[in-house]
GROMACS .gro file of C-alpha atoms in nm:
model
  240
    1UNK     CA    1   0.000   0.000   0.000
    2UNK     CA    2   0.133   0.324  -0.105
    3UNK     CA    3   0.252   0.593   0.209
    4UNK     CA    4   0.058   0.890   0.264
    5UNK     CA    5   0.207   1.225   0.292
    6UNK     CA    6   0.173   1.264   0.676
    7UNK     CA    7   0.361   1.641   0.731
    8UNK     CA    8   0.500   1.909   0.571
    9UNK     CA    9   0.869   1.919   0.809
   10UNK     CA   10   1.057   2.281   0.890
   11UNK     CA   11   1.364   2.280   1.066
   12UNK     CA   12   1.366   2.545   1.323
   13UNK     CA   13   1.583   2.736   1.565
   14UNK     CA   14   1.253   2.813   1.767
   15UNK     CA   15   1.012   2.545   1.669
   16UNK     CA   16   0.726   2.668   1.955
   17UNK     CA   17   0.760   3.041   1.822
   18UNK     CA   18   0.726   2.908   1.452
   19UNK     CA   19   0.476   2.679   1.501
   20UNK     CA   20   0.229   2.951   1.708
   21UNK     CA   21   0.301   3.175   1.434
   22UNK     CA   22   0.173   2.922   1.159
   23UNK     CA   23  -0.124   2.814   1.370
   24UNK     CA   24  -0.247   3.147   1.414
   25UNK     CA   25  -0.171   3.282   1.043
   26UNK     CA   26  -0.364   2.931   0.910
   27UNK     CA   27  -0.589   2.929   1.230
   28UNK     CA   28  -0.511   2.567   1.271
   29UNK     CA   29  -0.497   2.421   1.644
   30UNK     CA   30  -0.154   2.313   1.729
   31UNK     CA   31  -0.025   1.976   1.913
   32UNK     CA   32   0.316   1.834   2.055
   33UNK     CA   33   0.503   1.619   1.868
   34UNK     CA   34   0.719   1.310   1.974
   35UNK     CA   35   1.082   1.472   1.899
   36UNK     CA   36   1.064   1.802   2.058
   37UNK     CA   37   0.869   1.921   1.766
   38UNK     CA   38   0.535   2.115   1.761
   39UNK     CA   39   0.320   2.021   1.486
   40UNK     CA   40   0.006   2.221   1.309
   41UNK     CA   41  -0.270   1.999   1.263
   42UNK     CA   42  -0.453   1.962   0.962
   43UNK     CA   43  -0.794   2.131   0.912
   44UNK     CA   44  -0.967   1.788   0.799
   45UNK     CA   45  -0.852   1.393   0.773
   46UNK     CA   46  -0.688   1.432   0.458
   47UNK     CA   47  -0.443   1.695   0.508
   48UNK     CA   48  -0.111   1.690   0.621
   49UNK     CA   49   0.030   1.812   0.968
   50UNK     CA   50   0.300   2.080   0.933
   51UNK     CA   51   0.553   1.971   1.193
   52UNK     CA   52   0.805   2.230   1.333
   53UNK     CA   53   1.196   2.053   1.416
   54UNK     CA   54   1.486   2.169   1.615
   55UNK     CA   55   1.749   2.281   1.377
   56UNK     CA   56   2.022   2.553   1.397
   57UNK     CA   57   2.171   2.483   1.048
   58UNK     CA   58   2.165   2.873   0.909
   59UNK     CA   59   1.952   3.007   0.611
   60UNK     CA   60   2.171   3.013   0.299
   61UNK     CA   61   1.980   3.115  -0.011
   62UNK     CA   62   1.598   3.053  -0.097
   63UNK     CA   63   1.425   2.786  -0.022
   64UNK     CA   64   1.336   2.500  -0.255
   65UNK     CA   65   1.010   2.516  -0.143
   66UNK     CA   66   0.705   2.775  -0.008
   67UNK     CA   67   0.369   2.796   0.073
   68UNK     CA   68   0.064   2.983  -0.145
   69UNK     CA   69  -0.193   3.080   0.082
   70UNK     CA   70  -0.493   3.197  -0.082
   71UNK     CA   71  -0.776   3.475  -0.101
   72UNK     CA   72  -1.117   3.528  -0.107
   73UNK     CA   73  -1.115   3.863  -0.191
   74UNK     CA   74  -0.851   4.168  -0.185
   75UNK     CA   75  -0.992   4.265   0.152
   76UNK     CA   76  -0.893   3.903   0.257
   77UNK     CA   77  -0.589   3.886   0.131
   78UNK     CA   78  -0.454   4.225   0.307
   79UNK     CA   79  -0.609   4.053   0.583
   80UNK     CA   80  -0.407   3.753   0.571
   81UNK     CA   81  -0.061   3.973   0.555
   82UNK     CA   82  -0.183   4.228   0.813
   83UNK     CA   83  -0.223   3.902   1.079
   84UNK     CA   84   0.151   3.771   0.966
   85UNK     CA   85   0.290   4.128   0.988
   86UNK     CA   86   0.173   4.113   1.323
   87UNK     CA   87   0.285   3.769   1.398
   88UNK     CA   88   0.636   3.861   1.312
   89UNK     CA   89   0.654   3.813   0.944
   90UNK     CA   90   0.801   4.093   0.700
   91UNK     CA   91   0.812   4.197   0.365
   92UNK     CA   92   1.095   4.099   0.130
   93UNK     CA   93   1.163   4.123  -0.219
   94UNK     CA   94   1.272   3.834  -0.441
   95UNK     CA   95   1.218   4.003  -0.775
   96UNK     CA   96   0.788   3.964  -0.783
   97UNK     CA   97   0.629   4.231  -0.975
   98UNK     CA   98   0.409   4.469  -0.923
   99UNK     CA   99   0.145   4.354  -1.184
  100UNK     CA  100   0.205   4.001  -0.989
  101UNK     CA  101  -0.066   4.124  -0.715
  102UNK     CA  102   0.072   3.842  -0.484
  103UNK     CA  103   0.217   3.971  -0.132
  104UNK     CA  104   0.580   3.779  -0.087
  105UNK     CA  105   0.656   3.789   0.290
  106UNK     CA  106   0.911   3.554   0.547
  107UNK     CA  107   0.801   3.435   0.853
  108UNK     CA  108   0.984   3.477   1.139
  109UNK     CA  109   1.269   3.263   1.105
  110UNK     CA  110   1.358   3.374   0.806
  111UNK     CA  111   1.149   3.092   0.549
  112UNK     CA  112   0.946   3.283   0.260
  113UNK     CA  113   0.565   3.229   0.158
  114UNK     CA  114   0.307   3.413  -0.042
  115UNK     CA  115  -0.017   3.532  -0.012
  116UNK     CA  116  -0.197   3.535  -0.373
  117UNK     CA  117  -0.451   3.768  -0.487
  118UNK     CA  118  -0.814   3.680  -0.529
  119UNK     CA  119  -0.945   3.557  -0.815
  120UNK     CA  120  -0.660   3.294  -0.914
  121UNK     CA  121  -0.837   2.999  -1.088
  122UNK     CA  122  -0.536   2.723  -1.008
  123UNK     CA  123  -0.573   2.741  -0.651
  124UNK     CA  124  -0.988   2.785  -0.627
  125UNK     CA  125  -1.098   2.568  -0.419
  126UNK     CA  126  -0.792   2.411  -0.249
  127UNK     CA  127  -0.832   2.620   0.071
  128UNK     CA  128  -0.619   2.855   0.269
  129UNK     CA  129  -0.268   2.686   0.221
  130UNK     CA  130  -0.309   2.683  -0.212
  131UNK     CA  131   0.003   2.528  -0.266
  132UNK     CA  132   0.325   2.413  -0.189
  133UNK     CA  133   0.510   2.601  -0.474
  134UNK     CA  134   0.898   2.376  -0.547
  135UNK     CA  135   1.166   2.489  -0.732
  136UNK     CA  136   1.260   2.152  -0.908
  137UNK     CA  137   1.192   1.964  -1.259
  138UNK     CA  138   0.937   1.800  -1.458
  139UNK     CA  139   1.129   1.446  -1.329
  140UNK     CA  140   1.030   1.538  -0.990
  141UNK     CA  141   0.677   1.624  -0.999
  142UNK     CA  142   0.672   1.271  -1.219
  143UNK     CA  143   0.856   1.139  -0.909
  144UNK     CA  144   0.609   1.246  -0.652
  145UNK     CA  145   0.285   1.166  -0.873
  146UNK     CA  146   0.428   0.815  -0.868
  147UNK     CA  147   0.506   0.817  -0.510
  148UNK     CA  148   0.218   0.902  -0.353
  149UNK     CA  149  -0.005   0.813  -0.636
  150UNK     CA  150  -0.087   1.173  -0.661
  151UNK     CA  151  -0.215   1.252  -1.041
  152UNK     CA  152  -0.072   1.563  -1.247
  153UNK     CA  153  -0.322   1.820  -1.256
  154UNK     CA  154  -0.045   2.031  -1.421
  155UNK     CA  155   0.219   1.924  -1.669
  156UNK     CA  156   0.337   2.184  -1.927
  157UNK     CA  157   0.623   2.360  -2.027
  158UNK     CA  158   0.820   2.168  -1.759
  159UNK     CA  159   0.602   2.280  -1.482
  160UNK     CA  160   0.430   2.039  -1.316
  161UNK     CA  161   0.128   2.056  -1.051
  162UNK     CA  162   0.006   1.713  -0.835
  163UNK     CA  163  -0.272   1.702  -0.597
  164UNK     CA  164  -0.463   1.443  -0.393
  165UNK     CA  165  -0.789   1.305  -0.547
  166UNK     CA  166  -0.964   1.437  -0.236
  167UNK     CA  167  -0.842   1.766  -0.350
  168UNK     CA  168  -0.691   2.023  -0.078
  169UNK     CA  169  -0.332   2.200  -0.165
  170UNK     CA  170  -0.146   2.168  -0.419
  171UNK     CA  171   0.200   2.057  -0.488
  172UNK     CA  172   0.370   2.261  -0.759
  173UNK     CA  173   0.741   2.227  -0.944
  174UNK     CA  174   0.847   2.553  -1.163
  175UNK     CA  175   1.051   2.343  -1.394
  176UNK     CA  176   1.418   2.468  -1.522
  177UNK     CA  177   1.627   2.667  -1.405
  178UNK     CA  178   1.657   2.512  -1.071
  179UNK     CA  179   1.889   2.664  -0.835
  180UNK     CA  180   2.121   2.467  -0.751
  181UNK     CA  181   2.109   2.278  -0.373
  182UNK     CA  182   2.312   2.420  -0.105
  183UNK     CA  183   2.338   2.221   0.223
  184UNK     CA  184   2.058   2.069   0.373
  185UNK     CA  185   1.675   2.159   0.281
  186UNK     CA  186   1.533   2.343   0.603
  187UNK     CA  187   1.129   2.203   0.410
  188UNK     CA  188   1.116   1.802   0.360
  189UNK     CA  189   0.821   1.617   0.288
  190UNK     CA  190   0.810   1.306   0.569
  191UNK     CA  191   0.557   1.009   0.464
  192UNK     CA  192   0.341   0.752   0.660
  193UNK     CA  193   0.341   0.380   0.573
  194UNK     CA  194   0.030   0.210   0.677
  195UNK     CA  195  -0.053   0.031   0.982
  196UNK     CA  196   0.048  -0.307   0.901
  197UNK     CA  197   0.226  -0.209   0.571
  198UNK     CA  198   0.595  -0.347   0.464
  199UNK     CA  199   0.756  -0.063   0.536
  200UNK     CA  200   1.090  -0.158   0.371
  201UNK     CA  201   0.879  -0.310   0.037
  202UNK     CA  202   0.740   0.053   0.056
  203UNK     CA  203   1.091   0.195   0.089
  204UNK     CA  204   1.207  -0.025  -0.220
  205UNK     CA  205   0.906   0.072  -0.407
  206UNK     CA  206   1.055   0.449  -0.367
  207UNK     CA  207   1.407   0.410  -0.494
  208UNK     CA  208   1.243   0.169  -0.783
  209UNK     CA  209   1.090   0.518  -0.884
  210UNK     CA  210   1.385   0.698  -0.866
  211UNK     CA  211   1.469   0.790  -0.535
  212UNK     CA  212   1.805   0.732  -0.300
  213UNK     CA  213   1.890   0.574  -0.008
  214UNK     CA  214   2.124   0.790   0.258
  215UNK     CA  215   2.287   0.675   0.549
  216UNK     CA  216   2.077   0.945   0.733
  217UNK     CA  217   1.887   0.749   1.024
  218UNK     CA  218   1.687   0.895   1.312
  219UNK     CA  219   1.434   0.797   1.579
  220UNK     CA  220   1.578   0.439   1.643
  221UNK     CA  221   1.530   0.353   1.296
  222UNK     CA  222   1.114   0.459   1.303
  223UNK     CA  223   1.247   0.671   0.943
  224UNK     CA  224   1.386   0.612   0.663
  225UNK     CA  225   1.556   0.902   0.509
  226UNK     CA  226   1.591   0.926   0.131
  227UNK     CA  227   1.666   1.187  -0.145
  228UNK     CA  228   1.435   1.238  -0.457
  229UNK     CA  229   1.584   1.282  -0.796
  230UNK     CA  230   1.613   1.627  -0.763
  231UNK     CA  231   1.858   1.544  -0.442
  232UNK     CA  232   1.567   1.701  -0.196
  233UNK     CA  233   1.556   1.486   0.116
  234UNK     CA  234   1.209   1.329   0.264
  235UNK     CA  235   1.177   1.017   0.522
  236UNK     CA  236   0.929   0.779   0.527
  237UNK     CA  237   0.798   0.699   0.892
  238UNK     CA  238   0.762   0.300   0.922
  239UNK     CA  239   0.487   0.148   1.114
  240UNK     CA  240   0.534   0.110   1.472
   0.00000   0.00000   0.00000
């Protein structure tokens, strides 16, 4: 049986501080996590948790990967950044245009995210958190449809777009150029195997598709850490 994506994982310096900031920008309840982490709960049974993680590796560069959220209107989306701005979050520029009409902001440690204008068909319907937007190729989004059995509701020009068939937010991959990796990702994607699942003929089933082993191990062995093609790492949480 195929894993699920269970969370959405951010390295932190101040996990608590991050993770209140997220729950009250996405007004999602929070809940402690098993590895001094803090974790955001989903809004329903098919979404993911977004779990906050110690980690003092410093910011170097973008990240690969950063969050859409969504509006209903324009007076929702100033909204939306006047609650982060008062959170802690702050404006930066990373060459968006004017005529763009999305808001480009970092939260307070430093990890960027964007708040798009009303009226943008790709992301109707998918609620508050649109999309997770990835810098990475058309091999990867072909990666990730496979892995979590995901279809392509995008695929042109080298982008790429997968989301669950219970719908929700997006996954997106801008295609070429892709920056090139530097250090460790601070976002990684971290899966669920199934109660009662082979987790190891699930782990095989991954590097089959294209993904590779590291020697990476944490939590007694509970995860599997691998990289996808595009070298970005993700684990896969076995069954306990």
């Amino acid at each position: 049986m195929t894993s699920r994506l269970f969370a959405i994982c951010f390295h932190a310096t101040r996990p608590s501080d991050l993770a209140r900031f997220w729950s009250n920008v996405l007004g999602r309840q929070l809940a402690d996590g098993p590895d001094d982490d803090v974790t955001v709960l989903p809004p329903d049974a098919d979404g993911f948790r977004i779990r906050f993680l110690p980690g003092q590796e410093p910011k170097t560069g973008r990240n690969r990967a950063h969050f859409d959220l969504t509006s209903a209107s324009p007076e929702d989306q100033q909204e939306t950044v006047a609650r982060a701005l008062g959170l802690g979050a702050k404006h930066i520029d990373v060459g968006q245009l004017p005529q763009e009409g999305h808001v480009v902001l970092a939260d307070p440690d430093g990890n960027e995210f964007c708040v798009i204008a009303a009226g943008n068909e790709f992301l109707a319907g998918t609620g508050l958190v649109g999309a997770l937007a990835c810098d990475g190729t058309q091999k990867v989004g072909y990666f990730w449809s496979e892995a979590l059995r995901w279809p392509l509701v995008w695929d042109q020009d080298q982008e790429t777009a997968i989301q669950s068939p219970n719908g929700g937010t997006k996954i997106t991959w801008g295609g070429p150029p892709v920056a090139p990796k530097t250090g460790t990702n601070r976002l990684y994607f971290e899966l669920a195997v199934p109660a009662g699942a082979d987790g190891e003929a699930e782990v095989d089933r991954l590097v089959s598709l294209g993904a590779t082993r590291t020697d990476k191990g944490e939590g007694g062995g509970a995860r599997v850490f691998l990289l996808d093609p595009d070298g970005n790492e993700f684990c896969v949480q076995r069954p306990r």
